[in-house]
Amino acid sequence: MDFRFQAGELTAERVPDTEAERFQPLLDGCEDFHQLTYGRPALPDQARLIPSERPPGLVSGQGHLLALKTATGEVVGLLEALRDFPTPGEWYIGILLLAPQVRGQGRGQAVLHAYEALVRASGGTRLRLAVLEQNEAAHRFWTRMGFQPENWVGPVEQGLKRHRLLRMTKALG
Ligand SMILES: CC(C)(COP(=O)(O)OP(=O)(O)OC[C@H]1O[C@@H](n2cnc3c(N)ncnc32)[C@H](O)[C@@H]1OP(=O)(O)O)[C@@H](O)C(=O)NCCC(=O)NCCS
């Protein structure tokens, strides 16, 4: 499955896990997000480590890394997710991250809607994710996108920070 889709002017393309380091410039440009999440900027090898931070026991191809590219090929976003996790038909969004200069213009919504269509077409019936308590903008975003709160988990340590996380879910009609 190649996961290619169009979302407004952005194109989503699958990046093999072995090439995850291609996201490092994007992560370096999202210092705000890394300060909020880990209390520090992105580590020099943070992008390369993304696939290794998934839960254990996944089968090959379940995790997918998608680059969100402009028409000129610049990578301005990242979507990392798991299909059929934690149960068949449920897909889990681990990271949705846009570069600061392309946020706040409806692109996140366009990407999510296009991804939802792909998940539905692949037999998925529900999306899941967890949002940090301190990430108020993300909480507003997911709520506006139709996600419902489920339960709080944590506190968990992330880098230099400790967070509570709100698990959220959306049934795909
Ligand atoms: C969360 C994220 C993916 C949302 O994507 P986005 O493209 O910024 O989302 P939208 O543009 O749809 O909405 C963001 C804001 O822009 C506003 N907006 C949407 N379309 C707009 C437009 N055309 N013109 C002006 N403002 C607009 C929205 O009302 C929203 O306002 P709010 O912050 O008061 O809620 C993105 O902001 C991001 O990458 N943030 C950092 C990483 C992160 O926190 N990820 C989520 C982890 S759980």
PDB file of C-alpha atoms and ligand atoms in Angstrom:
ATOM      1  CA  MET A   1       0.000   0.000   0.000  1.00  0.00           C
ATOM      2  CA  ASP A   2       1.595   3.310  -1.025  1.00  0.00           C
ATOM      3  CA  PHE A   3      -0.684   5.723   0.928  1.00  0.00           C
ATOM      4  CA  ARG A   4      -0.306   8.429  -1.706  1.00  0.00           C
ATOM      5  CA  PHE A   5      -3.012  11.109  -1.573  1.00  0.00           C
ATOM      6  CA  GLN A   6      -3.624  14.759  -2.386  1.00  0.00           C
ATOM      7  CA  ALA A   7      -4.759  17.207   0.322  1.00  0.00           C
ATOM      8  CA  GLY A   8      -5.295  20.671  -1.147  1.00  0.00           C
ATOM      9  CA  GLU A   9      -1.932  21.702  -2.551  1.00  0.00           C
ATOM     10  CA  LEU A  10      -0.053  19.158  -0.420  1.00  0.00           C
ATOM     11  CA  THR A  11       0.811  15.667  -1.621  1.00  0.00           C
ATOM     12  CA  ALA A  12       1.239  12.815   0.858  1.00  0.00           C
ATOM     13  CA  GLU A  13       3.852  10.208  -0.056  1.00  0.00           C
ATOM     14  CA  ARG A  14       5.013   7.207   1.910  1.00  0.00           C
ATOM     15  CA  VAL A  15       8.600   7.339   3.155  1.00  0.00           C
ATOM     16  CA  PRO A  16      10.179   3.971   4.019  1.00  0.00           C
ATOM     17  CA  ASP A  17      11.083   3.588   7.707  1.00  0.00           C
ATOM     18  CA  THR A  18      14.712   3.164   6.611  1.00  0.00           C
ATOM     19  CA  GLU A  19      14.633   6.743   5.260  1.00  0.00           C
ATOM     20  CA  ALA A  20      13.013   8.369   8.297  1.00  0.00           C
ATOM     21  CA  GLU A  21      16.014  10.687   8.688  1.00  0.00           C
ATOM     22  CA  ARG A  22      14.597  12.654   5.732  1.00  0.00           C
ATOM     23  CA  PHE A  23      12.246  14.299   8.266  1.00  0.00           C
ATOM     24  CA  GLN A  24      15.084  15.746  10.370  1.00  0.00           C
ATOM     25  CA  PRO A  25      15.015  19.245   8.746  1.00  0.00           C
ATOM     26  CA  LEU A  26      11.258  19.408   9.377  1.00  0.00           C
ATOM     27  CA  LEU A  27      11.715  18.387  13.039  1.00  0.00           C
ATOM     28  CA  ASP A  28      14.531  20.917  13.463  1.00  0.00           C
ATOM     29  CA  GLY A  29      12.157  23.612  12.156  1.00  0.00           C
ATOM     30  CA  CYS A  30       9.452  22.676  14.695  1.00  0.00           C
ATOM     31  CA  GLU A  31      11.316  23.730  17.835  1.00  0.00           C
ATOM     32  CA  ASP A  32       8.074  24.987  19.420  1.00  0.00           C
ATOM     33  CA  PHE A  33       6.537  21.515  19.226  1.00  0.00           C
ATOM     34  CA  HIS A  34       9.640  19.800  20.632  1.00  0.00           C
ATOM     35  CA  GLN A  35       9.948  22.302  23.485  1.00  0.00           C
ATOM     36  CA  LEU A  36       6.306  21.715  24.368  1.00  0.00           C
ATOM     37  CA  THR A  37       6.570  17.926  24.089  1.00  0.00           C
ATOM     38  CA  TYR A  38      10.085  17.162  25.381  1.00  0.00           C
ATOM     39  CA  GLY A  39      11.277  20.429  26.974  1.00  0.00           C
ATOM     40  CA  ARG A  40      14.126  20.670  24.439  1.00  0.00           C
ATOM     41  CA  PRO A  41      14.680  21.026  20.653  1.00  0.00           C
ATOM     42  CA  ALA A  42      14.605  17.931  18.411  1.00  0.00           C
ATOM     43  CA  LEU A  43      17.559  15.586  18.981  1.00  0.00           C
ATOM     44  CA  PRO A  44      20.049  15.339  16.067  1.00  0.00           C
ATOM     45  CA  ASP A  45      18.757  11.814  15.252  1.00  0.00           C
ATOM     46  CA  GLN A  46      15.131  12.296  16.334  1.00  0.00           C
ATOM     47  CA  ALA A  47      13.684  11.618  12.866  1.00  0.00           C
ATOM     48  CA  ARG A  48      15.651   8.395  12.368  1.00  0.00           C
ATOM     49  CA  LEU A  49      14.304   7.109  15.707  1.00  0.00           C
ATOM     50  CA  ILE A  50      10.585   7.620  14.915  1.00  0.00           C
ATOM     51  CA  PRO A  51       9.953   4.041  13.685  1.00  0.00           C
ATOM     52  CA  SER A  52      11.707   2.576  16.743  1.00  0.00           C
ATOM     53  CA  GLU A  53       9.335   4.424  19.088  1.00  0.00           C
ATOM     54  CA  ARG A  54       6.298   2.472  17.935  1.00  0.00           C
ATOM     55  CA  PRO A  55       4.752  -0.105  20.260  1.00  0.00           C
ATOM     56  CA  PRO A  56       6.208  -3.616  20.110  1.00  0.00           C
ATOM     57  CA  GLY A  57       4.586  -6.496  18.239  1.00  0.00           C
ATOM     58  CA  LEU A  58       3.573  -4.717  15.021  1.00  0.00           C
ATOM     59  CA  VAL A  59       3.723  -6.605  11.742  1.00  0.00           C
ATOM     60  CA  SER A  60       5.639  -5.225   8.781  1.00  0.00           C
ATOM     61  CA  GLY A  61       3.790  -2.406   7.015  1.00  0.00           C
ATOM     62  CA  GLN A  62       1.447  -1.614   9.918  1.00  0.00           C
ATOM     63  CA  GLY A  63       3.332   1.569  10.752  1.00  0.00           C
ATOM     64  CA  HIS A  64       3.516   4.183   8.011  1.00  0.00           C
ATOM     65  CA  LEU A  65       5.397   7.441   7.660  1.00  0.00           C
ATOM     66  CA  LEU A  66       3.984   9.942   5.186  1.00  0.00           C
ATOM     67  CA  ALA A  67       5.769  13.059   3.935  1.00  0.00           C
ATOM     68  CA  LEU A  68       3.502  16.034   3.200  1.00  0.00           C
ATOM     69  CA  LYS A  69       5.066  17.877   0.279  1.00  0.00           C
ATOM     70  CA  THR A  70       4.437  21.136  -1.533  1.00  0.00           C
ATOM     71  CA  ALA A  71       4.220  21.287  -5.341  1.00  0.00           C
ATOM     72  CA  THR A  72       7.958  22.075  -5.379  1.00  0.00           C
ATOM     73  CA  GLY A  73       8.757  18.937  -3.373  1.00  0.00           C
ATOM     74  CA  GLU A  74       9.513  20.631  -0.052  1.00  0.00           C
ATOM     75  CA  VAL A  75       8.603  18.448   2.939  1.00  0.00           C
ATOM     76  CA  VAL A  76       6.433  20.677   5.145  1.00  0.00           C
ATOM     77  CA  GLY A  77       4.696  18.004   7.176  1.00  0.00           C
ATOM     78  CA  LEU A  78       4.717  14.524   8.595  1.00  0.00           C
ATOM     79  CA  LEU A  79       1.944  12.045   9.320  1.00  0.00           C
ATOM     80  CA  GLU A  80       2.928   8.897  11.191  1.00  0.00           C
ATOM     81  CA  ALA A  81       0.281   6.299  11.945  1.00  0.00           C
ATOM     82  CA  LEU A  82      -0.459   2.632  12.536  1.00  0.00           C
ATOM     83  CA  ARG A  83      -3.092   0.648  10.692  1.00  0.00           C
ATOM     84  CA  ASP A  84      -5.217  -1.879  12.585  1.00  0.00           C
ATOM     85  CA  PHE A  85      -3.919  -0.720  15.948  1.00  0.00           C
ATOM     86  CA  PRO A  86      -4.807  -1.406  18.698  1.00  0.00           C
ATOM     87  CA  THR A  87      -7.483  -3.620  17.109  1.00  0.00           C
ATOM     88  CA  PRO A  88      -8.362  -4.444  13.480  1.00  0.00           C
ATOM     89  CA  GLY A  89     -10.245  -1.562  11.825  1.00  0.00           C
ATOM     90  CA  GLU A  90      -8.819   1.037  14.221  1.00  0.00           C
ATOM     91  CA  TRP A  91      -5.994   3.247  12.943  1.00  0.00           C
ATOM     92  CA  TYR A  92      -3.775   5.172  15.349  1.00  0.00           C
ATOM     93  CA  ILE A  93      -2.293   8.594  14.520  1.00  0.00           C
ATOM     94  CA  GLY A  94       1.062   8.927  16.298  1.00  0.00           C
ATOM     95  CA  ILE A  95       2.233  12.250  14.851  1.00  0.00           C
ATOM     96  CA  LEU A  96       0.639  14.930  12.684  1.00  0.00           C
ATOM     97  CA  LEU A  97       3.114  17.765  12.389  1.00  0.00           C
ATOM     98  CA  LEU A  98       3.181  20.727  10.016  1.00  0.00           C
ATOM     99  CA  ALA A  99       6.012  23.247   9.704  1.00  0.00           C
ATOM    100  CA  PRO A 100       5.143  26.492  11.541  1.00  0.00           C
ATOM    101  CA  GLN A 101       4.937  28.515   8.313  1.00  0.00           C
ATOM    102  CA  VAL A 102       2.157  26.334   6.864  1.00  0.00           C
ATOM    103  CA  ARG A 103      -0.035  26.019   9.986  1.00  0.00           C
ATOM    104  CA  GLY A 104      -3.278  27.880  10.631  1.00  0.00           C
ATOM    105  CA  GLN A 105      -4.486  27.888   7.008  1.00  0.00           C
ATOM    106  CA  GLY A 106      -6.657  24.790   6.927  1.00  0.00           C
ATOM    107  CA  ARG A 107      -3.960  22.390   5.685  1.00  0.00           C
ATOM    108  CA  GLY A 108      -4.158  20.180   8.776  1.00  0.00           C
ATOM    109  CA  GLN A 109      -7.882  19.781   8.166  1.00  0.00           C
ATOM    110  CA  ALA A 110      -7.312  18.992   4.472  1.00  0.00           C
ATOM    111  CA  VAL A 111      -4.679  16.369   5.316  1.00  0.00           C
ATOM    112  CA  LEU A 112      -6.846  14.754   7.974  1.00  0.00           C
ATOM    113  CA  HIS A 113      -9.914  14.591   5.704  1.00  0.00           C
ATOM    114  CA  ALA A 114      -7.888  13.031   2.871  1.00  0.00           C
ATOM    115  CA  TYR A 115      -6.306  10.551   5.270  1.00  0.00           C
ATOM    116  CA  GLU A 116      -9.720   9.632   6.684  1.00  0.00           C
ATOM    117  CA  ALA A 117     -10.921   8.855   3.144  1.00  0.00           C
ATOM    118  CA  LEU A 118      -7.890   6.602   2.619  1.00  0.00           C
ATOM    119  CA  VAL A 119      -8.459   4.825   5.944  1.00  0.00           C
ATOM    120  CA  ARG A 120     -12.138   4.238   5.120  1.00  0.00           C
ATOM    121  CA  ALA A 121     -11.255   2.940   1.645  1.00  0.00           C
ATOM    122  CA  SER A 122      -8.824   0.528   3.330  1.00  0.00           C
ATOM    123  CA  GLY A 123     -11.532  -0.836   5.648  1.00  0.00           C
ATOM    124  CA  GLY A 124     -10.772   1.317   8.696  1.00  0.00           C
ATOM    125  CA  THR A 125     -13.721   2.345  10.845  1.00  0.00           C
ATOM    126  CA  ARG A 126     -12.141   4.411  13.632  1.00  0.00           C
ATOM    127  CA  LEU A 127      -9.212   6.755  14.287  1.00  0.00           C
ATOM    128  CA  ARG A 128      -7.448   7.049  17.615  1.00  0.00           C
ATOM    129  CA  LEU A 129      -4.754   9.353  19.012  1.00  0.00           C
ATOM    130  CA  ALA A 130      -3.515  10.922  22.246  1.00  0.00           C
ATOM    131  CA  VAL A 131      -2.947  14.640  22.771  1.00  0.00           C
ATOM    132  CA  LEU A 132      -0.764  16.238  25.448  1.00  0.00           C
ATOM    133  CA  GLU A 133      -2.671  18.136  28.119  1.00  0.00           C
ATOM    134  CA  GLN A 134      -0.460  21.193  27.476  1.00  0.00           C
ATOM    135  CA  ASN A 135      -1.071  21.192  23.714  1.00  0.00           C
ATOM    136  CA  GLU A 136      -4.188  23.349  23.747  1.00  0.00           C
ATOM    137  CA  ALA A 137      -4.030  24.235  20.034  1.00  0.00           C
ATOM    138  CA  ALA A 138      -3.905  20.555  19.093  1.00  0.00           C
ATOM    139  CA  HIS A 139      -6.783  19.785  21.430  1.00  0.00           C
ATOM    140  CA  ARG A 140      -8.862  22.508  19.727  1.00  0.00           C
ATOM    141  CA  PHE A 141      -7.858  21.128  16.326  1.00  0.00           C
ATOM    142  CA  TRP A 142      -8.819  17.503  17.057  1.00  0.00           C
ATOM    143  CA  THR A 143     -12.082  18.571  18.700  1.00  0.00           C
ATOM    144  CA  ARG A 144     -12.958  20.669  15.657  1.00  0.00           C
ATOM    145  CA  MET A 145     -12.149  17.638  13.470  1.00  0.00           C
ATOM    146  CA  GLY A 146     -14.781  15.619  15.345  1.00  0.00           C
ATOM    147  CA  PHE A 147     -12.626  13.669  17.801  1.00  0.00           C
ATOM    148  CA  GLN A 148     -14.222  12.817  21.147  1.00  0.00           C
ATOM    149  CA  PRO A 149     -12.332  12.593  24.453  1.00  0.00           C
ATOM    150  CA  GLU A 150     -12.101   9.101  25.933  1.00  0.00           C
ATOM    151  CA  ASN A 151      -9.863   9.046  28.994  1.00  0.00           C
ATOM    152  CA  TRP A 152      -6.734  10.548  30.521  1.00  0.00           C
ATOM    153  CA  VAL A 153      -3.511   8.588  30.778  1.00  0.00           C
ATOM    154  CA  GLY A 154      -0.233   9.306  32.548  1.00  0.00           C
ATOM    155  CA  PRO A 155       1.631  11.200  33.712  1.00  0.00           C
ATOM    156  CA  VAL A 156       4.282   9.824  31.345  1.00  0.00           C
ATOM    157  CA  GLU A 157       7.836  11.063  30.905  1.00  0.00           C
ATOM    158  CA  GLN A 158       8.704  12.534  27.519  1.00  0.00           C
ATOM    159  CA  GLY A 159      12.239  13.900  27.306  1.00  0.00           C
ATOM    160  CA  LEU A 160      12.560  16.420  30.144  1.00  0.00           C
ATOM    161  CA  LYS A 161       8.797  16.682  30.659  1.00  0.00           C
ATOM    162  CA  ARG A 162       6.003  14.785  32.347  1.00  0.00           C
ATOM    163  CA  HIS A 163       2.611  14.885  30.672  1.00  0.00           C
ATOM    164  CA  ARG A 164      -0.913  13.723  31.066  1.00  0.00           C
ATOM    165  CA  LEU A 165      -2.382  12.704  27.721  1.00  0.00           C
ATOM    166  CA  LEU A 166      -5.990  12.723  26.594  1.00  0.00           C
ATOM    167  CA  ARG A 167      -6.925   9.775  24.439  1.00  0.00           C
ATOM    168  CA  MET A 168      -9.339  10.845  21.685  1.00  0.00           C
ATOM    169  CA  THR A 169     -11.236   8.873  19.078  1.00  0.00           C
ATOM    170  CA  LYS A 170     -13.355   9.429  15.997  1.00  0.00           C
ATOM    171  CA  ALA A 171     -15.688   6.921  14.347  1.00  0.00           C
ATOM    172  CA  LEU A 172     -15.458   7.081  10.556  1.00  0.00           C
ATOM    173  CA  GLY A 173     -19.056   7.013   9.321  1.00  0.00           C
TER     174      GLY A 173
HETATM  175  C1  LIG B   1      -2.128  20.588  14.879  1.00  0.00           C
HETATM  176  C2  LIG B   1      -1.856  20.913  13.400  1.00  0.00           C
HETATM  177  C3  LIG B   1      -1.523  19.636  12.649  1.00  0.00           C
HETATM  178  C4  LIG B   1      -3.140  21.514  12.810  1.00  0.00           C
HETATM  179  O1  LIG B   1      -2.911  21.857  11.450  1.00  0.00           O
HETATM  180  P1  LIG B   1      -3.282  23.341  10.927  1.00  0.00           P
HETATM  181  O2  LIG B   1      -3.145  23.358   9.451  1.00  0.00           O
HETATM  182  O3  LIG B   1      -2.510  24.353  11.698  1.00  0.00           O
HETATM  183  O4  LIG B   1      -4.819  23.361  11.314  1.00  0.00           O
HETATM  184  P2  LIG B   1      -5.923  24.358  10.830  1.00  0.00           P
HETATM  185  O5  LIG B   1      -5.341  25.426   9.964  1.00  0.00           O
HETATM  186  O6  LIG B   1      -7.039  23.546  10.275  1.00  0.00           O
HETATM  187  O7  LIG B   1      -6.376  24.998  12.241  1.00  0.00           O
HETATM  188  C5  LIG B   1      -5.459  25.706  13.074  1.00  0.00           C
HETATM  189  C6  LIG B   1      -5.989  27.104  13.368  1.00  0.00           C
HETATM  190  O8  LIG B   1      -6.010  27.862  12.183  1.00  0.00           O
HETATM  191  C7  LIG B   1      -7.324  28.396  11.967  1.00  0.00           C
HETATM  192  N1  LIG B   1      -7.592  28.376  10.532  1.00  0.00           N
HETATM  193  C8  LIG B   1      -8.003  27.307   9.802  1.00  0.00           C
HETATM  194  N2  LIG B   1      -8.148  27.665   8.518  1.00  0.00           N
HETATM  195  C9  LIG B   1      -7.784  28.954   8.422  1.00  0.00           C
HETATM  196  C10 LIG B   1      -7.708  29.868   7.341  1.00  0.00           C
HETATM  197  N3  LIG B   1      -8.019  29.518   6.098  1.00  0.00           N
HETATM  198  N4  LIG B   1      -7.288  31.120   7.623  1.00  0.00           N
HETATM  199  C11 LIG B   1      -6.959  31.489   8.874  1.00  0.00           C
HETATM  200  N5  LIG B   1      -7.016  30.650   9.948  1.00  0.00           N
HETATM  201  C12 LIG B   1      -7.435  29.416   9.707  1.00  0.00           C
HETATM  202  C13 LIG B   1      -8.229  27.470  12.696  1.00  0.00           C
HETATM  203  O9  LIG B   1      -9.443  28.102  13.072  1.00  0.00           O
HETATM  204  C14 LIG B   1      -7.387  27.116  13.887  1.00  0.00           C
HETATM  205  O10 LIG B   1      -7.503  28.109  14.889  1.00  0.00           O
HETATM  206  P3  LIG B   1      -7.326  27.766  16.454  1.00  0.00           P
HETATM  207  O11 LIG B   1      -5.852  27.583  16.677  1.00  0.00           O
HETATM  208  O12 LIG B   1      -7.872  28.943  17.169  1.00  0.00           O
HETATM  209  O13 LIG B   1      -8.067  26.492  16.743  1.00  0.00           O
HETATM  210  C15 LIG B   1      -0.697  21.939  13.205  1.00  0.00           C
HETATM  211  O14 LIG B   1      -1.049  23.163  13.775  1.00  0.00           O
HETATM  212  C16 LIG B   1       0.618  21.444  13.806  1.00  0.00           C
HETATM  213  O15 LIG B   1       1.396  20.772  13.141  1.00  0.00           O
HETATM  214  N6  LIG B   1       0.884  21.809  15.100  1.00  0.00           N
HETATM  215  C17 LIG B   1       2.123  21.417  15.756  1.00  0.00           C
HETATM  216  C18 LIG B   1       2.197  19.917  15.985  1.00  0.00           C
HETATM  217  C19 LIG B   1       1.059  19.398  16.824  1.00  0.00           C
HETATM  218  O16 LIG B   1       0.727  19.942  17.867  1.00  0.00           O
HETATM  219  N7  LIG B   1       0.469  18.274  16.347  1.00  0.00           N
HETATM  220  C20 LIG B   1      -0.601  17.575  17.033  1.00  0.00           C
HETATM  221  C21 LIG B   1      -0.074  16.680  18.090  1.00  0.00           C
HETATM  222  S1  LIG B   1      -1.406  15.793  18.892  1.00  0.00           S
END
